[in-house]
Coordinates of C-alpha atoms in Angstrom, one line a residue:
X7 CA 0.0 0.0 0.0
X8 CA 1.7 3.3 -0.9
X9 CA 1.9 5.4 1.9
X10 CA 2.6 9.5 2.3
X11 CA 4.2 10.9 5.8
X12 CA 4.9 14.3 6.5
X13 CA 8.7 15.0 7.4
X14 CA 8.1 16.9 10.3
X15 CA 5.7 13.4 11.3
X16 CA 8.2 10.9 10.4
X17 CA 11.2 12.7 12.2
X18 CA 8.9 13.1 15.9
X19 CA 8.3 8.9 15.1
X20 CA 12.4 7.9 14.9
X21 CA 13.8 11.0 17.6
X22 CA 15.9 9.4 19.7
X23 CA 14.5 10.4 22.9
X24 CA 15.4 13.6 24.1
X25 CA 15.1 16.1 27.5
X26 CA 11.9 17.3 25.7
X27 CA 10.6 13.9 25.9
X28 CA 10.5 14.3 29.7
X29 CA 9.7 17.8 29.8
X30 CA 6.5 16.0 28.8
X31 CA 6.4 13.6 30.7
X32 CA 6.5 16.0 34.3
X33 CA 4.6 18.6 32.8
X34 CA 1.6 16.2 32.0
X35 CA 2.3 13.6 34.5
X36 CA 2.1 16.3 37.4
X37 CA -1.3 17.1 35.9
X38 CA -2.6 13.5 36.8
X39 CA -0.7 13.3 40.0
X40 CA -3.0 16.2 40.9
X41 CA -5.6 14.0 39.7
X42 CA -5.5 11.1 41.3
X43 CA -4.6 13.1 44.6
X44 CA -8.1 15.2 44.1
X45 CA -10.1 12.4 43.5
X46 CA -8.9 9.8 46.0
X47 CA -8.1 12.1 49.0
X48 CA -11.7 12.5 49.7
X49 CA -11.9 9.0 51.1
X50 CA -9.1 9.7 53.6
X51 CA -12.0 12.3 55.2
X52 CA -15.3 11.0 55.0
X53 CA -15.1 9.6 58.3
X54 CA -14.1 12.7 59.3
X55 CA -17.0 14.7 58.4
X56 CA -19.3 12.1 59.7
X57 CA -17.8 12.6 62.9
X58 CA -17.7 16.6 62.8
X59 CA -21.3 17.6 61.4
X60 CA -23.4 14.4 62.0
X61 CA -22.3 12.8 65.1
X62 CA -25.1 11.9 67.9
X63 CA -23.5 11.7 71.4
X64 CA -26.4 10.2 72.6
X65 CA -25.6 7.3 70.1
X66 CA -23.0 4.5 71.0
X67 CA -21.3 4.7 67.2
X68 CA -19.6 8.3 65.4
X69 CA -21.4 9.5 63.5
X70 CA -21.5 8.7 59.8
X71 CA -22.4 11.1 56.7
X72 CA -25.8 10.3 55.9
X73 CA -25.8 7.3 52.8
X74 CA -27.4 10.3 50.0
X75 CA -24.6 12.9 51.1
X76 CA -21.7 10.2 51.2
X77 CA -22.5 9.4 47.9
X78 CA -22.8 12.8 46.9
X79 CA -19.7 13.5 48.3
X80 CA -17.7 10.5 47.0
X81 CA -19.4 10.5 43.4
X82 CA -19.8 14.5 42.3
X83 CA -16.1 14.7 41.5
X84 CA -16.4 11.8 39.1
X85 CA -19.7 13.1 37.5
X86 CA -17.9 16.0 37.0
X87 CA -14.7 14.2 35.3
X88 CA -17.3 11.9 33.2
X89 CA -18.8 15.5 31.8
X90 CA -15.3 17.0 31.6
X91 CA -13.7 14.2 30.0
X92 CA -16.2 14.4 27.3
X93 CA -16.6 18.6 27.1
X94 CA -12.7 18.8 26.9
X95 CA -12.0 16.2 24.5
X96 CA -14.2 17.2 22.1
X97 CA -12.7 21.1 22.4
X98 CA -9.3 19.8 22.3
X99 CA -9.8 18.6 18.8
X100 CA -11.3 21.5 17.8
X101 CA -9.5 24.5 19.2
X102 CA -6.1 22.6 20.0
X103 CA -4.8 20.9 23.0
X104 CA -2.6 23.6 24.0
X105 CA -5.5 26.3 24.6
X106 CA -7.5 24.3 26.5
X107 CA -4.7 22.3 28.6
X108 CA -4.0 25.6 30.5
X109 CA -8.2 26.1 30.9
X110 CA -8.6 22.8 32.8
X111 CA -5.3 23.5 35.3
X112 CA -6.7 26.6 36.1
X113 CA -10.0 24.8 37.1
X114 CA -8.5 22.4 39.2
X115 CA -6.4 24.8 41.1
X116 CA -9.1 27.2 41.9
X117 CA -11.6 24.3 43.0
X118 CA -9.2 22.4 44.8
X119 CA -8.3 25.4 47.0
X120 CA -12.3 26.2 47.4
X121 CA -12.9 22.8 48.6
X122 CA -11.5 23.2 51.0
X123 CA -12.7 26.8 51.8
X124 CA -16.4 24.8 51.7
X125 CA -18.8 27.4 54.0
X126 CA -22.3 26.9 55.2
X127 CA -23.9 27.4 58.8
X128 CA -25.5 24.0 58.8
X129 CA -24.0 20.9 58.0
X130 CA -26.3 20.6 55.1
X131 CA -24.9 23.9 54.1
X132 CA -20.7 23.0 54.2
X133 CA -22.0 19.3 52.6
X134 CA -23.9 21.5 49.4
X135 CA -21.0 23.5 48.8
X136 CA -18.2 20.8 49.3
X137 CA -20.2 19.3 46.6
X138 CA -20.5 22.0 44.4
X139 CA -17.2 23.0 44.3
X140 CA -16.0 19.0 43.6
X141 CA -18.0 18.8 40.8
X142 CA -16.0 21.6 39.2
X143 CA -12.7 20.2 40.6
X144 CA -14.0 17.1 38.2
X145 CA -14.8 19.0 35.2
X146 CA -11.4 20.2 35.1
X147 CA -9.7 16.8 36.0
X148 CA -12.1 15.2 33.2
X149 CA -10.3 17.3 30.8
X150 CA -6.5 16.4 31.8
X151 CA -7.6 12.6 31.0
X152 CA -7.6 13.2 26.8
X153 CA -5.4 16.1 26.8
X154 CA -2.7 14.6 28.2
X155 CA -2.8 11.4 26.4
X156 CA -2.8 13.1 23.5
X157 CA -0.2 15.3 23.5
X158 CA 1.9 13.2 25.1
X159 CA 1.5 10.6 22.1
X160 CA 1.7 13.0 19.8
X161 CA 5.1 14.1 20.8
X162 CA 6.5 10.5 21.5
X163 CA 8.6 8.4 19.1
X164 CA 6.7 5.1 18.1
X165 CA 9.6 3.0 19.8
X166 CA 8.8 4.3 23.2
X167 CA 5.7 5.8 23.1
X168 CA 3.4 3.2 25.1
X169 CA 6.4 3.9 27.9
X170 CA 6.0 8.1 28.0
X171 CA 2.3 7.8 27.5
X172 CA 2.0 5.0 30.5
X173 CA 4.8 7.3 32.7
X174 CA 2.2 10.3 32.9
X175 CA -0.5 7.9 34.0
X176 CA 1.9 6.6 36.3
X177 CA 2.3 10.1 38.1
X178 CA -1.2 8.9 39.4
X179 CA 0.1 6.7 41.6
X180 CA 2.4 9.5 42.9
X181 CA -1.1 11.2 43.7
X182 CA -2.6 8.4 45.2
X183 CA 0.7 7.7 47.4
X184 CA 1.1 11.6 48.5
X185 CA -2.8 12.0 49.3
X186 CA -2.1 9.2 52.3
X187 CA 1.5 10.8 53.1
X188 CA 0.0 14.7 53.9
X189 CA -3.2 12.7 56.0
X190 CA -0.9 11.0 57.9
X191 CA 1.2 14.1 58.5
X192 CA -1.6 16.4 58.8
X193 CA -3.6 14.2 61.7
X194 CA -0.5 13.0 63.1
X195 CA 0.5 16.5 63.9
X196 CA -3.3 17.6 64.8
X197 CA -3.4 13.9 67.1
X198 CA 0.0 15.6 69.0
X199 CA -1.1 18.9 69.5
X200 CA -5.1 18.2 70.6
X201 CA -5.0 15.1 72.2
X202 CA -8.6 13.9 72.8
X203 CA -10.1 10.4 74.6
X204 CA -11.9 7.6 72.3
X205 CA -15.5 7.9 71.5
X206 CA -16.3 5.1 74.1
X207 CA -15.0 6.5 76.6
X208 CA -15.8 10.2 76.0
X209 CA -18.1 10.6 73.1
X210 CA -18.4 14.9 73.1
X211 CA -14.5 15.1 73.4
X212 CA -13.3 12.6 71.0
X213 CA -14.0 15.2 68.4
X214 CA -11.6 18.6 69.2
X215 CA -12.9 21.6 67.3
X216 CA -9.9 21.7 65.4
X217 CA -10.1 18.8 63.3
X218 CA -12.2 20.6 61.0
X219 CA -9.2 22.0 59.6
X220 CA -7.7 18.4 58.9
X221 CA -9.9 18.0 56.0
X222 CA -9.6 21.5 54.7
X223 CA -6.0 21.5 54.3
X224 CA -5.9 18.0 52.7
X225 CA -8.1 19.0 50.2
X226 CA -6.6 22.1 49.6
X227 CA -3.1 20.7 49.3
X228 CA -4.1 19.2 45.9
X229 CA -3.7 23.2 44.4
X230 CA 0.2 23.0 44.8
X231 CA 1.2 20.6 42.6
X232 CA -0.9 22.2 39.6
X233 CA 0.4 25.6 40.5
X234 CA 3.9 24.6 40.3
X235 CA 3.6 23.5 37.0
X236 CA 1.1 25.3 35.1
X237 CA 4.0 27.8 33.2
X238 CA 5.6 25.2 32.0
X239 CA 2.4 23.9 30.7
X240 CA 1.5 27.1 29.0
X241 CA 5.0 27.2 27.2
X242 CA 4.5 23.8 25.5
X243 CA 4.0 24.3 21.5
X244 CA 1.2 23.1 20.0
X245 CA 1.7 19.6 18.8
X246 CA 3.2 19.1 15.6
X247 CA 0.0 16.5 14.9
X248 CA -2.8 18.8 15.6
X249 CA -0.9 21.9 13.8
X250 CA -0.2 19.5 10.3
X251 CA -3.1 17.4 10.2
X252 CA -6.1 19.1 11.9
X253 CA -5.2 22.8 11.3
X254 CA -3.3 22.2 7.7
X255 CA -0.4 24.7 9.0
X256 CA 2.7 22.2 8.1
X257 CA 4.8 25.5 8.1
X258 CA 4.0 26.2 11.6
X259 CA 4.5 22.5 12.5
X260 CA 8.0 22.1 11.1
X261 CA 9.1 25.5 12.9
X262 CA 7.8 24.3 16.4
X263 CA 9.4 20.8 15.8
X264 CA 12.6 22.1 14.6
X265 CA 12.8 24.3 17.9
X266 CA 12.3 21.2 19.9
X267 CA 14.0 18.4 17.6
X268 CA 16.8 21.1 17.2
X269 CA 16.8 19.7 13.2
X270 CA 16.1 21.2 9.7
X271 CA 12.4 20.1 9.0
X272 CA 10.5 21.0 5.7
X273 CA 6.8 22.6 5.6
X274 CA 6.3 20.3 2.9
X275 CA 2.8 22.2 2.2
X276 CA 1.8 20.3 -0.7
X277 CA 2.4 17.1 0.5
X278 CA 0.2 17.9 3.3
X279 CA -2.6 19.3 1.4
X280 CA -2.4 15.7 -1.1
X281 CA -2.6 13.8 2.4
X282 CA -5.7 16.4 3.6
X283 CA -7.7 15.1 0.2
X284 CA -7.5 11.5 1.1
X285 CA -10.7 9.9 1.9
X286 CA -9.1 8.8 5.1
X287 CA -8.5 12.3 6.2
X288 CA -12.7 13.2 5.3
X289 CA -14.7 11.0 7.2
X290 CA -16.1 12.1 10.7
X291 CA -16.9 10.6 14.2
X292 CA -20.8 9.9 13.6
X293 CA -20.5 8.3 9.8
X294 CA -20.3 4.7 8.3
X295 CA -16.6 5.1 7.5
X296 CA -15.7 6.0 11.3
X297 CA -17.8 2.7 12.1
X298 CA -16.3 0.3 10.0
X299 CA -12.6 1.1 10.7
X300 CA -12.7 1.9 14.5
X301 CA -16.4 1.0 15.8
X302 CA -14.9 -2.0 17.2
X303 CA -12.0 -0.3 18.6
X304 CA -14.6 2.0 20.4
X305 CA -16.2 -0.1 21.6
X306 CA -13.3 -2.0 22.9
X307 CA -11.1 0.4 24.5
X308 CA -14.9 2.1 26.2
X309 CA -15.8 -1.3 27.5
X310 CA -12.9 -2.4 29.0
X311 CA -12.3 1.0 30.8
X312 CA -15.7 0.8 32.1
X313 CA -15.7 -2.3 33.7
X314 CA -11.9 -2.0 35.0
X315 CA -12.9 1.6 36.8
X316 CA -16.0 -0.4 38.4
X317 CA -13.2 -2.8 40.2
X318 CA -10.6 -0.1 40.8
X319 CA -12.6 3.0 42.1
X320 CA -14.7 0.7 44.2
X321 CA -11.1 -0.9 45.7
X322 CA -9.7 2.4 46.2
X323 CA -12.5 4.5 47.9
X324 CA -13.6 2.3 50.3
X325 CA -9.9 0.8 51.1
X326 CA -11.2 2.2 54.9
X327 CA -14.9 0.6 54.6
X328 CA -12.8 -3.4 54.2
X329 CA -10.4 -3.0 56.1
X330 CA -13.0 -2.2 59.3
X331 CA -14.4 -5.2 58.0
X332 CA -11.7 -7.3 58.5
X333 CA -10.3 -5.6 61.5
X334 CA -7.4 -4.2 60.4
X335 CA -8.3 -0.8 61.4
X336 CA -10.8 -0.6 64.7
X337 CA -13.9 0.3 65.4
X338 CA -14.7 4.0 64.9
X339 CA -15.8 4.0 68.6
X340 CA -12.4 2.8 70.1
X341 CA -10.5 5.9 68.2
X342 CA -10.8 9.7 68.6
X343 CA -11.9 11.6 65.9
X344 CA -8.0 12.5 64.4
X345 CA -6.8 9.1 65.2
X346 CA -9.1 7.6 62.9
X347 CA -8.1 10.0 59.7
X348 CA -4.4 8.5 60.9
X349 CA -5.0 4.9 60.7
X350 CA -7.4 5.4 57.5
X351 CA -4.3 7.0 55.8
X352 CA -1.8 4.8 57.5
X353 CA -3.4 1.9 55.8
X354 CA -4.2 3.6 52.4
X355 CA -0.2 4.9 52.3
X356 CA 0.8 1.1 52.8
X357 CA -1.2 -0.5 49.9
X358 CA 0.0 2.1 47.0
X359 CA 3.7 2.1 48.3
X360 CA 3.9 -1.6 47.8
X361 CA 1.6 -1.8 45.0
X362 CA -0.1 0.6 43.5
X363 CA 2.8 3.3 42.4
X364 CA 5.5 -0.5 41.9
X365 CA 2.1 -1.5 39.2
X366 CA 2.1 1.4 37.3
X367 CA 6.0 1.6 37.2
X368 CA 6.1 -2.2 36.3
X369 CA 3.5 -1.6 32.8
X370 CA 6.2 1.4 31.8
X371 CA 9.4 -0.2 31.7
X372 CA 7.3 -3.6 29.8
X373 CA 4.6 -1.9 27.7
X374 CA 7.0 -1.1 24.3
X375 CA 8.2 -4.9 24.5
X376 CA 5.5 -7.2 25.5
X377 CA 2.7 -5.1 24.5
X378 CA -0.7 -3.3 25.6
X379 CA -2.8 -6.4 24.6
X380 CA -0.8 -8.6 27.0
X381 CA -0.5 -6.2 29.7
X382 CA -4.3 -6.1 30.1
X383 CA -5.0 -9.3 29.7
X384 CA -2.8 -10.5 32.2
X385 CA -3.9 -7.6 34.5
X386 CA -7.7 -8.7 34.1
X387 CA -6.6 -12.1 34.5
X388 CA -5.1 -11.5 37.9
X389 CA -7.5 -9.1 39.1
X390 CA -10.2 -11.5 38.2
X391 CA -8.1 -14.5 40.3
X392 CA -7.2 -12.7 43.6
X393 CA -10.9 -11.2 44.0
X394 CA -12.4 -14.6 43.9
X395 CA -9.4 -16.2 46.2
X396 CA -10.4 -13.0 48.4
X397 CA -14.1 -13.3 48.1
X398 CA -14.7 -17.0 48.2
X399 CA -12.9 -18.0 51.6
X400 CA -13.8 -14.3 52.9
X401 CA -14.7 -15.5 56.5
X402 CA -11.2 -17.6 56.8
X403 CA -9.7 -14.3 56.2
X404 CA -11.5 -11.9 59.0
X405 CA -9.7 -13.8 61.6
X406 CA -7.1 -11.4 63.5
X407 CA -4.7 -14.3 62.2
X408 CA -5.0 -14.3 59.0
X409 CA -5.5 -10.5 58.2
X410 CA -2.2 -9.6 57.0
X411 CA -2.6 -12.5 54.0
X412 CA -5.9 -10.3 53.1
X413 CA -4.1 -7.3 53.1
X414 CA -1.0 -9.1 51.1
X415 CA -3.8 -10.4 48.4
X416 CA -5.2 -7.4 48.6
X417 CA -2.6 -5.5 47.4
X418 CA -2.0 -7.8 44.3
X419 CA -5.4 -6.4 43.4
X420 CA -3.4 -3.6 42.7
X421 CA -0.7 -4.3 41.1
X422 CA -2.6 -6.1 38.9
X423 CA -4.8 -3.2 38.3
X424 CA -1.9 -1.2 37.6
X425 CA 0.4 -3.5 35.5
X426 CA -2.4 -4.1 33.4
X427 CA -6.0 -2.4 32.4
X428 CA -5.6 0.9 34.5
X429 CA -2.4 2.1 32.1
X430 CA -3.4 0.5 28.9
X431 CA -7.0 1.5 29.1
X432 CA -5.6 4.8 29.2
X433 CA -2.4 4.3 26.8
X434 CA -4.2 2.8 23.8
X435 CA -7.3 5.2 23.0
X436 CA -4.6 8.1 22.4
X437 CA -2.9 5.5 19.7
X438 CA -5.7 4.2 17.7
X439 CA -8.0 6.7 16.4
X440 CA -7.4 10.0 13.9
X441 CA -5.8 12.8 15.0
X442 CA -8.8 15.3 14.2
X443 CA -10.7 12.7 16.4
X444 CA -8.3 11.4 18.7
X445 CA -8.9 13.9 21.9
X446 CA -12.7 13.3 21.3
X447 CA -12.5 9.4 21.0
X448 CA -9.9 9.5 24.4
X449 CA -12.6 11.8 26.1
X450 CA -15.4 9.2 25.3
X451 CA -13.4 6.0 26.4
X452 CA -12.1 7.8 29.6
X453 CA -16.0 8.8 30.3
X454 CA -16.8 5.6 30.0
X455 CA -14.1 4.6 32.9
X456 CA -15.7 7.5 34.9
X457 CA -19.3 6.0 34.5
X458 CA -18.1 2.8 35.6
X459 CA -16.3 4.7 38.5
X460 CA -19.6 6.1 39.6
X461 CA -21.2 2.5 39.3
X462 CA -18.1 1.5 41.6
X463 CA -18.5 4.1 43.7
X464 CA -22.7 4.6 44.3
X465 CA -23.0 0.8 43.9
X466 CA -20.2 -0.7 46.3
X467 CA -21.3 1.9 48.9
X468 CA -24.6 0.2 49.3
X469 CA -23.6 -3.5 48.1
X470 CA -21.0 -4.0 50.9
X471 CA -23.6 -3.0 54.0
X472 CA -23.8 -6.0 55.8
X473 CA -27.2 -7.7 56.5
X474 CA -26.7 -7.9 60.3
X475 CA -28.4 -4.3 61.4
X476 CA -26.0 -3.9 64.3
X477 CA -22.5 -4.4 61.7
X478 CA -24.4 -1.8 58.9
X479 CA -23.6 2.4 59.1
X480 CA -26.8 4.2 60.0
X481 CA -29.2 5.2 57.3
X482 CA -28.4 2.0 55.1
X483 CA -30.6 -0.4 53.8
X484 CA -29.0 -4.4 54.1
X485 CA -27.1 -5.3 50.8
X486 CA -25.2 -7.8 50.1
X487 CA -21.9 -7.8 52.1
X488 CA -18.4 -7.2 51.2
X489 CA -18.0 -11.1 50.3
X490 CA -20.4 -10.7 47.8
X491 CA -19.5 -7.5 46.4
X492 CA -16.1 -8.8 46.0
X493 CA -17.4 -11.7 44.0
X494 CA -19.3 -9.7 42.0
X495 CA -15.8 -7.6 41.1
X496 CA -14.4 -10.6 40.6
X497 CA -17.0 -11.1 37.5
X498 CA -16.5 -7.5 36.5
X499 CA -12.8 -8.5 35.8
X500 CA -13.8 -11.4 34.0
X501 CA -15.7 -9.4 31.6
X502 CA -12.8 -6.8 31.4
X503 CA -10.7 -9.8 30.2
X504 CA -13.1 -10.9 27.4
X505 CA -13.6 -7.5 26.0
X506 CA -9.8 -6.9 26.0
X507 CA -10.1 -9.1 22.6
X508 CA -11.9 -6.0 20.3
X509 CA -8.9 -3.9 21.0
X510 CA -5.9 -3.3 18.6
X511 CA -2.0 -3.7 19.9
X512 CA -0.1 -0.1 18.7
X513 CA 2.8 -1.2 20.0
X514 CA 6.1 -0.3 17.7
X515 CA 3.3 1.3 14.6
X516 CA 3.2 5.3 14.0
X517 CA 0.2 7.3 15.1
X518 CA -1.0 7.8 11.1
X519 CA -0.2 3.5 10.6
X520 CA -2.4 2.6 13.5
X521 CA -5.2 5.2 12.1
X522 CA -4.9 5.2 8.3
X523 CA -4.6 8.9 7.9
X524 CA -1.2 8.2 5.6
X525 CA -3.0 5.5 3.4
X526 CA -3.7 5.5 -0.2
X527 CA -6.7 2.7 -0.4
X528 CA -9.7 3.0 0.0
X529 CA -10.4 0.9 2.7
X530 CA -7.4 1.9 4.8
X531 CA -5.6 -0.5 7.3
X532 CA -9.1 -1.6 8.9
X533 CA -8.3 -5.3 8.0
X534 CA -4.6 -5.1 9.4
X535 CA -5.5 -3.0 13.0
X536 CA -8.4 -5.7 13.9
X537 CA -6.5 -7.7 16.6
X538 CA -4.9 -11.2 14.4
X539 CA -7.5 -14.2 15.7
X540 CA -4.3 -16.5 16.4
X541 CA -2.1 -14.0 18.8
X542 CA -0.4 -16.0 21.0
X543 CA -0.2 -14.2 24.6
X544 CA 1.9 -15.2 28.1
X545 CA -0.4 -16.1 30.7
X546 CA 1.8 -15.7 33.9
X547 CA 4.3 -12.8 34.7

């Protein structure tokens, strides 16, 4: 098949890799470590603010937020990312990712610091505006999901790419690992300087005044990070991608690259305009064309991302809710107020230091050699394994002697998670599709993760209430225990694994190869990026 390729294209795809390479990499990544700290660092508090605006001293339990406003308070922010992630994407293919990269940094330091600045005179009141300001805090995340994929792919050589792309997702872990290191600083400091008896033994005291400004300041600490790097941000070029093949400027394309390959690069103007005829370059998201060569792939890389954020978001905000279960943290009534936030973050520090952040790191130095189709298969595979050996002999492990082989299994969720569907689901969407499409498509599959997150989180809120009235949180109806939510996860892993099968392996192909923007047929490399029936793929690690 004859095939065209713009200079300036074709000399981003070979660059050896370069200091602007990781310019990239912190500038993005530290985008989605404020990310993940935003979004996860909420469930280091909501036992907090069940204790400080709903507690009954009367009552011989804390108090808990009331099941409508914790799920309010855990799910807004990922409503907000789902509407975000869709809004942005779209824009970013068709204003440029640049412009609205700085947009959705500014958003998240602005509603990260007013989270915390929540007001009201009622608990209702602090609850409603917590809310409010977390859905905005989401919008803006939702947009750092397809903009950073993309331009992080479209500045990557093909040799490494799946590595740079999967080391910005990685910074997530980062998040994820800081968010339990400033709780455990922040209430271990507050726990010093208030010190305050257990609930059982004082109910009215275990609560100082001060830890309302626990919460605040861990919510507010996410701003920081997105400060520090939002000039960098705003000094990134437009990428070279978006200028040549969605704007038609080649000149402008070849003069950024050249600044940052440090080369001699030629517009090559008619070139471009011969590849802009192509059919391949015409057809648009909602047309037959855009069905037959990538409606699978849609509907593969959506799929999978929905059912692996059901698994993960529901493991990682409500780490505290199983390990009460099981023990390893005590009984709300046997800890002051502060003390509680501690252990919570204690516990939540331990799992991503040994395997969430070692996951994500594992999938970077692997992806560009065994691949993203293997990586997520043998993520699902494991995730789907260690849920059932969790789930099935669930009442062998809540013995105080066998909790530390939960926690260990536990922990391989993660990993698994993490070497596997949580960085490819993210990797692969910014590989596959067109760039004048490529944000949007990114935006859809990633709001299909966040729908599933909201599932995750609404749904395993309720589902792991026990039926025994006296072990349930006030205000919640019986579901079905955490046994049985765990078995259904493991299910929801299973089906991640299957669906993993509809999507296409990028690994060592250009950007234009994978999407057929550079071909001459008519029918474009449909045939060839459908995943080869007889792919032979490693079943262990």
């Amino acid at each position: 098949m004859a095939k065209e390729q713009l200079q300036v294209l074709n000399a981003l795809d070979v660059a050896k890799t370069q200091l602007y390479h990781f310019t990239a990499i912190v500038v993005a990544g530290m985008g989605f470590f404020t990310d993940a700290y935003d979004l996860f660092a909420i469930s280091l508090v909501t036992k907090l603010l069940g204790r400080i605006y709903y507690t009954d001293t009367t009552k011989p339990n804390p108090g808990t937020l009331p099941p409508h406003v914790a799920s309010s308070v855990t799910g807004v922010a990922l409503v907000g990312t789902l509407t975000g992630q869709l809004f942005f994407g779209w824009l970013g293919d068709k204003l440029g990712r640049k412009k609205v990269y700085g947009l959705t940094l500014v958003l998240m330091i602005v509603c990260s610091l007013a989270s915390g600045l929540s007001f009201g005179d009622s608990p209702q009141g602090v609850m409603a505006t917590l809310c409010f300001f977390r859905f905005w805090l989401g919008f803006g995340i939702g947009g750092d999901y397809p903009l950073s994929a993309t331009i992080m792919s479209e500045y990557a050589n093909k040799r490494t790419r799946g590595a740079f792309i999967a080391a910005v997702f990685a910074m997530q872990g980062f998040g994820i690992l800081t968010s339990g290191i400033v709780a455990l600083i922040v209430s271990s400091a507050f726990d010093h300087a208030y010190s305050a008896p257990t609930y059982e033994k004082l109910a009215a005291a275990s609560t100082v005044p001060q830890a309302d400004y626990i919460w605040r300041i861990i919510l507010m600490f996410g701003a920081l990070p997105a400060a520090l790097t939002f000039y960098w941000r705003m000094k990134m070029p437009e990428t070279a991608r978006y200028t040549a093949l969605v704007a038609k400027n080649a000149t402008q394309a070849a003069k950024d690259m050249a600044k940052v390959l440090n080369v001699e690069i030629d517009a090559e103007e008619g070139k471009l305009e011969r590849i802009s005829r192509k059919p391949t370059n015409q057809y648009g998201l909602f047309s037959t064309e855009f069905l037959h060569r990538h409606g699978l792939h849609l509907l593969g890389t959506t799929t999978t991302w929905f059912l692996l954020d059901i698994a993960f978001y529901s493991n990682n905000l409500f780490q505290k809710d199983i390990f009460s279960a099981i023990g390893w943290i005590p009984h709300a009534k046997e800890m002051n107020a502060v003390h509680e936030v501690y252990r919570i973050a204690r516990a939540q520090t331990l799992i991503a230091l040994c395997s969430t952040v070692p996951g994500y790191w594992v999938t970077v130095a692997l992806i560009d050699r065994i691949g993203r189709f293997a990586i997520q298969l043998i993520g699902f595979f494991f995730m789907t394994v260690f849920m059932f050996a969790l789930a099935i002999p669930y009442d062998h492990w809540t013995h105080r002697q066998n909790r530390l082989g939960f926690v260990a299994m536990y922990s391989l969720t993660f990993f698994f998670a993490n070497f596997g569907p949580n960085a490819t689901t993210f990797v692969v969407p910014a590989e596959i599709f067109p760039a004048r499409l490529r944000s949007t498509c990114h935006g859809i599959s990633a709001a299909a993760g966040k729908a599933g997150a909201i599932v995750g989180a609404f749904g395993f809120l309720y589902a792991a209430q026990p039926k025994d009235p006296s072990k349930r949180d006030v205000g919640y109806p019986a579901g079905i225990g955490v046994k049985y939510s765990l078995i259904v996860l493991g299910c929801v892993n299973a089906l991640g694994f299957l669906f993993t099968f509809l999507v296409p392996e990028p690994k060592g192909k250009s950007l234009e190869e994978m999407s057929g923007e550079n071909d001459d047929s008519a029918d474009g490399d449909a045939t060839e990026m459908s995943p080869p029936p007889n792919r032979t793929v490693p079943v262990s690690v």
